[in-house]
Short mmCIF file of C-alpha atoms and ligand atoms in Angstrom, two decimals:
data_model
loop_
_atom_site.label_atom_id
_atom_site.label_comp_id
_atom_site.label_asym_id
_atom_site.label_seq_id
_atom_site.Cartn_x
_atom_site.Cartn_y
_atom_site.Cartn_z
CA UNK A 1 15.35 -2.88 6.64
CA UNK A 2 17.81 -1.92 3.95
CA UNK A 3 18.28 1.82 4.67
CA UNK A 4 18.80 3.33 8.04
CA UNK A 5 18.34 6.79 8.65
CA UNK A 6 17.57 8.76 11.82
CA UNK A 7 14.03 10.12 12.10
CA UNK A 8 13.94 13.83 11.34
CA UNK A 9 11.09 14.67 13.67
CA UNK A 10 11.63 16.21 17.11
CA UNK A 11 9.59 16.51 20.30
CA UNK A 12 7.96 20.04 19.32
CA UNK A 13 6.29 18.16 16.51
CA UNK A 14 4.15 15.85 18.56
CA UNK A 15 0.43 16.77 18.01
CA UNK A 16 -1.18 18.18 21.02
CA UNK A 17 -4.11 15.68 21.79
CA UNK A 18 -6.70 18.38 22.35
CA UNK A 19 -5.88 20.16 19.12
CA UNK A 20 -6.07 16.94 17.26
CA UNK A 21 -9.43 15.87 18.75
CA UNK A 22 -11.13 19.30 18.40
CA UNK A 23 -10.01 19.50 14.88
CA UNK A 24 -11.31 15.82 14.24
CA UNK A 25 -14.68 16.51 15.77
CA UNK A 26 -14.93 19.52 13.67
CA UNK A 27 -14.30 17.52 10.62
CA UNK A 28 -16.80 14.75 11.35
CA UNK A 29 -19.50 17.52 12.14
CA UNK A 30 -18.72 19.19 8.65
CA UNK A 31 -18.94 15.94 6.94
CA UNK A 32 -22.30 15.24 8.52
CA UNK A 33 -23.52 18.63 7.33
CA UNK A 34 -22.23 18.32 3.64
CA UNK A 35 -23.36 14.66 3.09
CA UNK A 36 -26.58 14.60 1.22
CA UNK A 37 -28.84 11.42 1.04
CA UNK A 38 -27.63 8.96 -1.46
CA UNK A 39 -24.02 10.21 -1.31
CA UNK A 40 -23.12 7.92 1.52
CA UNK A 41 -21.92 5.11 -0.97
CA UNK A 42 -19.95 7.64 -3.02
CA UNK A 43 -16.19 7.14 -3.29
CA UNK A 44 -14.18 8.31 -0.25
CA UNK A 45 -10.81 9.56 -1.28
CA UNK A 46 -7.97 9.95 1.10
CA UNK A 47 -8.18 12.94 3.52
CA UNK A 48 -12.01 13.05 3.76
CA UNK A 49 -13.40 12.96 7.15
CA UNK A 50 -14.34 9.46 8.53
CA UNK A 51 -16.41 9.07 11.59
CA UNK A 52 -15.58 6.22 14.05
CA UNK A 53 -16.50 5.29 17.76
CA UNK A 54 -13.54 5.64 20.10
CA UNK A 55 -12.64 2.32 21.64
CA UNK A 56 -10.94 3.61 24.91
CA UNK A 57 -10.22 0.14 26.23
CA UNK A 58 -8.00 -0.80 23.44
CA UNK A 59 -6.38 2.61 23.11
CA UNK A 60 -3.15 3.67 24.20
CA UNK A 61 -3.27 6.60 26.51
CA UNK A 62 -0.37 8.53 24.84
CA UNK A 63 -0.39 11.69 22.44
CA UNK A 64 -0.41 10.51 18.86
CA UNK A 65 2.59 11.08 16.70
CA UNK A 66 2.16 14.24 14.61
CA UNK A 67 0.00 13.59 11.47
CA UNK A 68 2.75 15.23 9.27
CA UNK A 69 5.27 12.69 10.58
CA UNK A 70 2.92 9.77 10.17
CA UNK A 71 2.24 10.44 6.51
CA UNK A 72 5.59 11.51 5.43
CA UNK A 73 7.93 8.90 7.15
CA UNK A 74 6.75 5.69 5.84
CA UNK A 75 7.93 2.21 4.71
CA UNK A 76 6.12 1.22 1.58
CA UNK A 77 8.51 -0.47 -0.68
CA UNK A 78 6.26 -0.58 -3.60
CA UNK A 79 6.99 3.21 -3.69
CA UNK A 80 10.56 2.97 -3.02
CA UNK A 81 13.12 2.07 -0.45
CA UNK A 82 13.52 5.67 1.12
CA UNK A 83 11.23 6.92 3.96
CA UNK A 84 9.95 9.97 1.96
CA UNK A 85 9.19 7.90 -1.37
CA UNK A 86 5.81 6.90 -0.33
CA UNK A 87 4.45 10.44 0.31
CA UNK A 88 6.22 11.78 -2.80
CA UNK A 89 4.98 9.14 -5.21
CA UNK A 90 1.73 7.48 -3.62
CA UNK A 91 -0.52 9.74 -5.90
CA UNK A 92 -0.23 7.11 -8.34
CA UNK A 93 -2.12 4.68 -6.57
CA UNK A 94 -5.92 4.52 -7.12
CA UNK A 95 -7.63 3.34 -4.00
CA UNK A 96 -11.27 3.40 -5.46
CA UNK A 97 -13.10 1.37 -6.81
CA UNK A 98 -11.21 -1.40 -4.80
CA UNK A 99 -12.35 -4.87 -4.00
CA UNK A 100 -10.91 -7.31 -1.40
CA UNK A 101 -11.21 -11.19 -2.29
CA UNK A 102 -11.72 -13.22 0.79
CA UNK A 103 -11.33 -16.80 -0.05
CA UNK A 104 -9.39 -20.09 0.72
CA UNK A 105 -10.52 -22.32 3.27
CA UNK A 106 -13.94 -20.57 4.05
CA UNK A 107 -17.51 -21.77 3.73
CA UNK A 108 -18.66 -18.52 2.14
CA UNK A 109 -16.02 -16.89 -0.05
CA UNK A 110 -16.78 -13.42 -1.26
CA UNK A 111 -15.26 -10.49 -3.02
CA UNK A 112 -16.12 -7.23 -1.03
CA UNK A 113 -16.11 -3.66 -2.25
CA UNK A 114 -13.89 -1.70 0.16
CA UNK A 115 -16.70 0.75 0.86
CA UNK A 116 -19.08 -2.15 1.56
CA UNK A 117 -16.69 -3.43 4.31
CA UNK A 118 -16.91 -0.01 6.10
CA UNK A 119 -20.66 -0.10 6.13
CA UNK A 120 -20.88 -3.72 7.19
CA UNK A 121 -18.76 -3.38 10.06
CA UNK A 122 -18.95 -0.66 12.75
CA UNK A 123 -15.84 1.59 12.58
CA UNK A 124 -13.66 2.09 15.70
CA UNK A 125 -10.95 4.53 16.43
CA UNK A 126 -8.16 2.86 18.22
CA UNK A 127 -4.90 4.52 19.35
CA UNK A 128 -2.01 1.71 18.72
CA UNK A 129 1.73 1.91 18.91
CA UNK A 130 3.27 0.60 15.75
CA UNK A 131 6.98 -0.47 16.16
CA UNK A 132 9.17 -0.77 13.01
CA UNK A 133 11.84 -3.46 12.94
CA UNK A 134 14.34 -0.62 12.23
CA UNK A 135 13.87 0.64 15.65
CA UNK A 136 11.36 3.48 15.53
CA UNK A 137 7.90 3.54 16.55
CA UNK A 138 4.86 5.81 16.16
CA UNK A 139 1.49 6.34 17.97
CA UNK A 140 -1.41 6.27 15.43
CA UNK A 141 -5.14 6.78 16.00
CA UNK A 142 -6.36 4.16 13.48
CA UNK A 143 -9.85 3.71 12.23
CA UNK A 144 -11.17 0.32 11.31
CA UNK A 145 -12.86 -2.87 12.42
CA UNK A 146 -11.65 -6.22 13.73
CA UNK A 147 -10.40 -8.58 11.14
CA UNK A 148 -12.23 -11.35 13.27
CA UNK A 149 -15.59 -9.70 12.23
CA UNK A 150 -14.73 -10.17 8.50
CA UNK A 151 -13.35 -13.86 8.96
CA UNK A 152 -16.38 -15.01 10.91
CA UNK A 153 -18.68 -13.61 8.21
CA UNK A 154 -16.97 -15.99 5.59
CA UNK A 155 -16.99 -18.93 8.04
CA UNK A 156 -13.45 -20.41 8.10
CA UNK A 157 -13.58 -24.26 7.55
CA UNK A 158 -12.06 -26.55 10.29
CA UNK A 159 -8.85 -27.04 7.91
CA UNK A 160 -8.06 -23.26 8.12
CA UNK A 161 -5.16 -22.65 10.35
CA UNK A 162 -3.48 -19.49 8.70
CA UNK A 163 -4.54 -16.17 6.91
CA UNK A 164 -2.48 -14.70 4.16
CA UNK A 165 -2.72 -10.97 3.02
CA UNK A 166 -1.65 -9.94 -0.40
CA UNK A 167 -0.99 -6.38 -1.46
CA UNK A 168 -2.06 -5.21 -5.03
CA UNK A 169 0.29 -6.15 -7.88
CA UNK A 170 0.39 -3.31 -10.41
CA UNK A 171 3.81 -1.81 -11.52
CA UNK A 172 1.84 0.93 -13.17
CA UNK A 173 0.36 2.17 -10.04
CA UNK A 174 3.55 1.18 -7.91
CA UNK A 175 6.86 2.43 -9.22
CA UNK A 176 8.75 0.31 -6.86
CA UNK A 177 7.28 -2.77 -8.41
CA UNK A 178 9.02 -1.82 -11.76
CA UNK A 179 12.40 -3.30 -10.04
CA UNK A 180 14.78 -1.91 -12.45
CA UNK A 181 13.95 1.56 -11.34
CA UNK A 182 15.34 0.92 -7.75
CA UNK A 183 17.52 -2.02 -8.29
CA UNK A 184 15.93 -3.65 -5.26
CA UNK A 185 13.01 -5.80 -5.24
CA UNK A 186 10.73 -7.87 -2.90
CA UNK A 187 9.09 -10.76 -4.53
CA UNK A 188 5.99 -8.80 -5.58
CA UNK A 189 3.27 -8.87 -4.47
CA UNK A 190 4.02 -8.23 -0.93
CA UNK A 191 2.42 -10.85 1.08
CA UNK A 192 2.20 -11.34 4.81
CA UNK A 193 0.58 -13.71 7.21
CA UNK A 194 -0.82 -14.61 10.66
CA UNK A 195 -1.87 -17.76 12.38
CA UNK A 196 -5.55 -17.86 12.47
CA UNK A 197 -5.79 -17.29 16.12
CA UNK A 198 -3.61 -14.10 15.90
CA UNK A 199 -5.84 -13.04 13.07
CA UNK A 200 -8.93 -13.53 15.12
CA UNK A 201 -7.24 -11.66 18.32
CA UNK A 202 -9.48 -8.60 19.08
CA UNK A 203 -6.40 -6.44 18.86
CA UNK A 204 -6.01 -7.32 14.85
CA UNK A 205 -7.55 -4.52 12.98
CA UNK A 206 -8.50 -3.90 9.36
CA UNK A 207 -7.89 -0.42 8.86
CA UNK A 208 -9.39 2.16 6.46
CA UNK A 209 -8.56 5.40 8.03
CA UNK A 210 -6.36 7.29 10.66
CA UNK A 211 -6.60 10.69 12.41
CA UNK A 212 -10.27 10.93 11.77
CA UNK A 213 -9.63 10.72 8.00
CA UNK A 214 -9.97 8.23 5.14
CA UNK A 215 -6.58 6.36 5.05
CA UNK A 216 -3.93 8.16 2.94
CA UNK A 217 -2.24 6.20 -0.05
CA UNK A 218 1.27 6.06 1.65
CA UNK A 219 -0.27 4.58 4.84
CA UNK A 220 -1.92 1.73 2.83
CA UNK A 221 -5.02 3.00 1.26
CA UNK A 222 -7.66 1.84 0.87
CA UNK A 223 -7.33 -0.89 3.28
CA UNK A 224 -4.45 -2.53 5.32
CA UNK A 225 -4.25 -4.66 8.40
CA UNK A 226 -2.72 -3.48 11.60
CA UNK A 227 -1.19 -5.94 14.21
CA UNK A 228 0.22 -3.81 17.07
CA UNK A 229 2.19 -6.57 18.92
CA UNK A 230 4.30 -7.40 15.81
CA UNK A 231 7.00 -5.49 14.01
CA UNK A 232 5.44 -3.09 11.49
CA UNK A 233 6.07 -5.19 8.22
CA UNK A 234 3.52 -7.85 9.29
CA UNK A 235 0.83 -4.88 8.79
CA UNK A 236 0.37 -5.38 5.02
CA UNK A 237 -0.73 -2.23 2.97
CA UNK A 238 -3.21 -1.90 0.14
CA UNK A 239 -4.81 -5.33 0.49
CA UNK A 240 -6.56 -7.00 -2.36
CA UNK A 241 -6.82 -10.57 -1.04
CA UNK A 242 -7.40 -12.44 2.33
CA UNK A 243 -6.99 -16.13 1.91
CA UNK A 244 -7.30 -18.74 4.55
CA UNK A 245 -4.91 -21.70 4.21
CA UNK A 246 -3.94 -24.75 6.11
CA UNK A 247 -0.20 -24.13 5.93
CA UNK A 248 2.03 -21.21 7.08
CA UNK A 249 2.05 -18.95 4.06
CA UNK A 250 5.31 -17.65 2.67
CA UNK A 251 5.84 -13.94 3.44
CA UNK A 252 7.66 -11.16 1.46
CA UNK A 253 10.37 -10.31 4.06
CA UNK A 254 10.82 -13.91 5.24
CA UNK A 255 11.57 -14.87 1.75
CA UNK A 256 14.05 -11.85 1.13
CA UNK A 257 15.96 -12.36 4.40
CA UNK A 258 14.82 -15.50 6.18
CA UNK A 259 17.53 -14.98 9.13
CA UNK A 260 16.46 -11.51 9.82
CA UNK A 261 12.65 -11.60 9.47
CA UNK A 262 10.77 -14.53 10.83
CA UNK A 263 7.11 -15.40 10.27
CA UNK A 264 6.03 -14.61 13.99
CA UNK A 265 7.94 -11.36 14.20
CA UNK A 266 6.62 -10.58 17.60
CA UNK A 267 8.18 -7.45 18.99
CA UNK A 268 10.84 -8.76 21.24
CA UNK A 269 13.52 -6.76 22.86
CA UNK A 270 15.11 -9.94 23.92
CA UNK A 271 15.89 -11.15 20.34
CA UNK A 272 18.16 -9.12 18.44
CA UNK A 273 18.09 -8.57 14.70
CA UNK A 274 21.21 -10.14 13.33
CA UNK A 275 22.48 -6.78 12.43
CA UNK A 276 21.29 -4.60 15.38
CA UNK A 277 19.72 -4.76 18.94
CA UNK A 278 15.91 -4.56 19.27
CA UNK A 279 16.22 -3.50 23.08
CA UNK A 280 15.37 0.14 22.37
CA UNK A 281 13.44 2.32 20.10
CA UNK A 282 12.73 5.84 19.17
CA UNK A 283 9.26 7.25 19.24
CA UNK A 284 9.03 9.57 16.35
CA UNK A 285 8.89 13.13 17.92
CA UNK A 286 10.88 12.14 21.10
CA UNK A 287 14.49 12.74 21.58
CA UNK A 288 15.63 9.92 23.97
CA UNK A 289 15.30 6.25 22.96
CA UNK A 290 13.09 4.24 25.05
CA UNK A 291 13.03 0.59 26.14
CA UNK A 292 11.12 -1.51 23.73
CA UNK A 293 8.46 -3.56 25.53
CA UNK A 294 7.77 -7.22 24.85
CA UNK A 295 5.02 -7.67 22.37
CA UNK A 296 5.25 -3.93 21.95
CA UNK A 297 3.45 -3.41 25.31
CA UNK A 298 0.48 -5.68 24.45
CA UNK A 299 1.89 -8.60 26.38
CA UNK A 300 -0.93 -9.07 28.85
CA UNK A 301 -3.41 -9.48 25.99
CA UNK A 302 -1.37 -11.65 23.46
CA UNK A 303 1.15 -13.52 25.50
CA UNK A 304 -1.10 -16.58 25.89
CA UNK A 305 -1.18 -17.19 22.22
CA UNK A 306 2.59 -18.23 22.45
CA UNK A 307 2.32 -20.27 25.51
CA UNK A 308 5.07 -22.98 25.49
CA UNK A 309 6.78 -21.72 22.24
CA UNK A 310 10.41 -20.77 22.21
CA UNK A 311 10.22 -17.19 20.98
CA UNK A 312 13.88 -17.07 20.20
CA UNK A 313 13.44 -19.99 17.57
CA UNK A 314 10.10 -18.67 16.34
CA UNK A 315 11.11 -15.15 15.94
N1 LIG B 1 2.69 -3.69 1.00
C1 LIG B 1 3.39 -3.31 1.91
N2 LIG B 1 3.06 -3.15 3.22
C2 LIG B 1 3.78 -2.63 4.19
C3 LIG B 1 5.20 -2.39 3.89
C4 LIG B 1 5.62 -2.41 2.42
O1 LIG B 1 6.75 -2.01 2.20
N3 LIG B 1 4.73 -2.85 1.50
N4 LIG B 1 6.04 -1.96 4.91
C5 LIG B 1 5.77 -2.45 6.15
C6 LIG B 1 6.58 -1.66 7.34
S1 LIG B 1 8.31 -2.29 7.31
C7 LIG B 1 6.08 -0.79 8.29
S2 LIG B 1 7.05 -0.44 9.44
C8 LIG B 1 4.76 -0.39 8.07
C9 LIG B 1 4.75 1.13 8.12
O2 LIG B 1 3.25 1.58 8.13
P1 LIG B 1 3.28 3.21 8.18
O3 LIG B 1 3.80 3.78 6.96
O4 LIG B 1 1.66 3.37 7.96
O5 LIG B 1 3.59 3.82 9.41
O6 LIG B 1 4.01 -0.78 7.01
C10 LIG B 1 4.38 -2.11 6.68
N5 LIG B 1 3.36 -2.76 5.54
MO1 LIG B 2 8.99 -1.59 9.28
#
């Protein structure tokens, strides 16, 4: 978005799917053995094994990006603007205890403890592609539950038309929010938004883990949203508030550069970023660039949401 740098990962670093799966099953088994009764509600730090049922129907049939790459090549401007800043600095984020306030135009507003959410809603594993607006992409086995499950529980009112996500604001935990350190600042806290029908779409996942583990800080612990048909910046990390609104909520990147980052930000190879083409991308771990697919490959599932809309205008 500001800094462009070629990904450092090559094809020999792609995780072999079988190795990853067997390691994951081993970890889940080990977790079951070591958990004593009463420990289930205990704080779950990053990297702990996290069980989930694979949703094959909503999973990509592609090998996941190497875990090492997915946890060291990140965008998380709260930790700085370089790809390796989040992995280096994210230890200052304290992901437990953590609450998520769900409010606005709902009949039953409630503040949830993040571990309560993981118990309320069955956790699924879904392999999604994530396409960054910068021209790279990853394939990540996320663990989470549909945002729709949570939204239905708080009962949106008839006035609710949009959903706003807010990332934690705390310069003590996020060095990038101490703007003077980096000379660049978004308007903190980072906010993002979806139309209510996009938020209710079954693909939209509230995510608490990945690769069979509790989510690492640099990937948005303890809870982040993942919207696979949109550019990565729509998938806000470390969320403390989900608010239902009647008007389109302002969003961090749109406020910073409105010509470059629209509210919709659907992955669209036909609409260039003002400073570069969006026609191709590089899967981290691959050598050759590949064509970018409309809606990041999820067109059959989401195209109907935008029927009749000019997607060049609503970029
Ligand atoms: N709060 C917050 N959320 C964020 C960002 C950020 O800077 N701050 N970066 C976004 C961008 S640009 C991308 S591509 C994805 C990257 O997610 P990943 O590091 O888990 O791959 O997170 C998104 N969510
Ligand atoms: Mo991104």
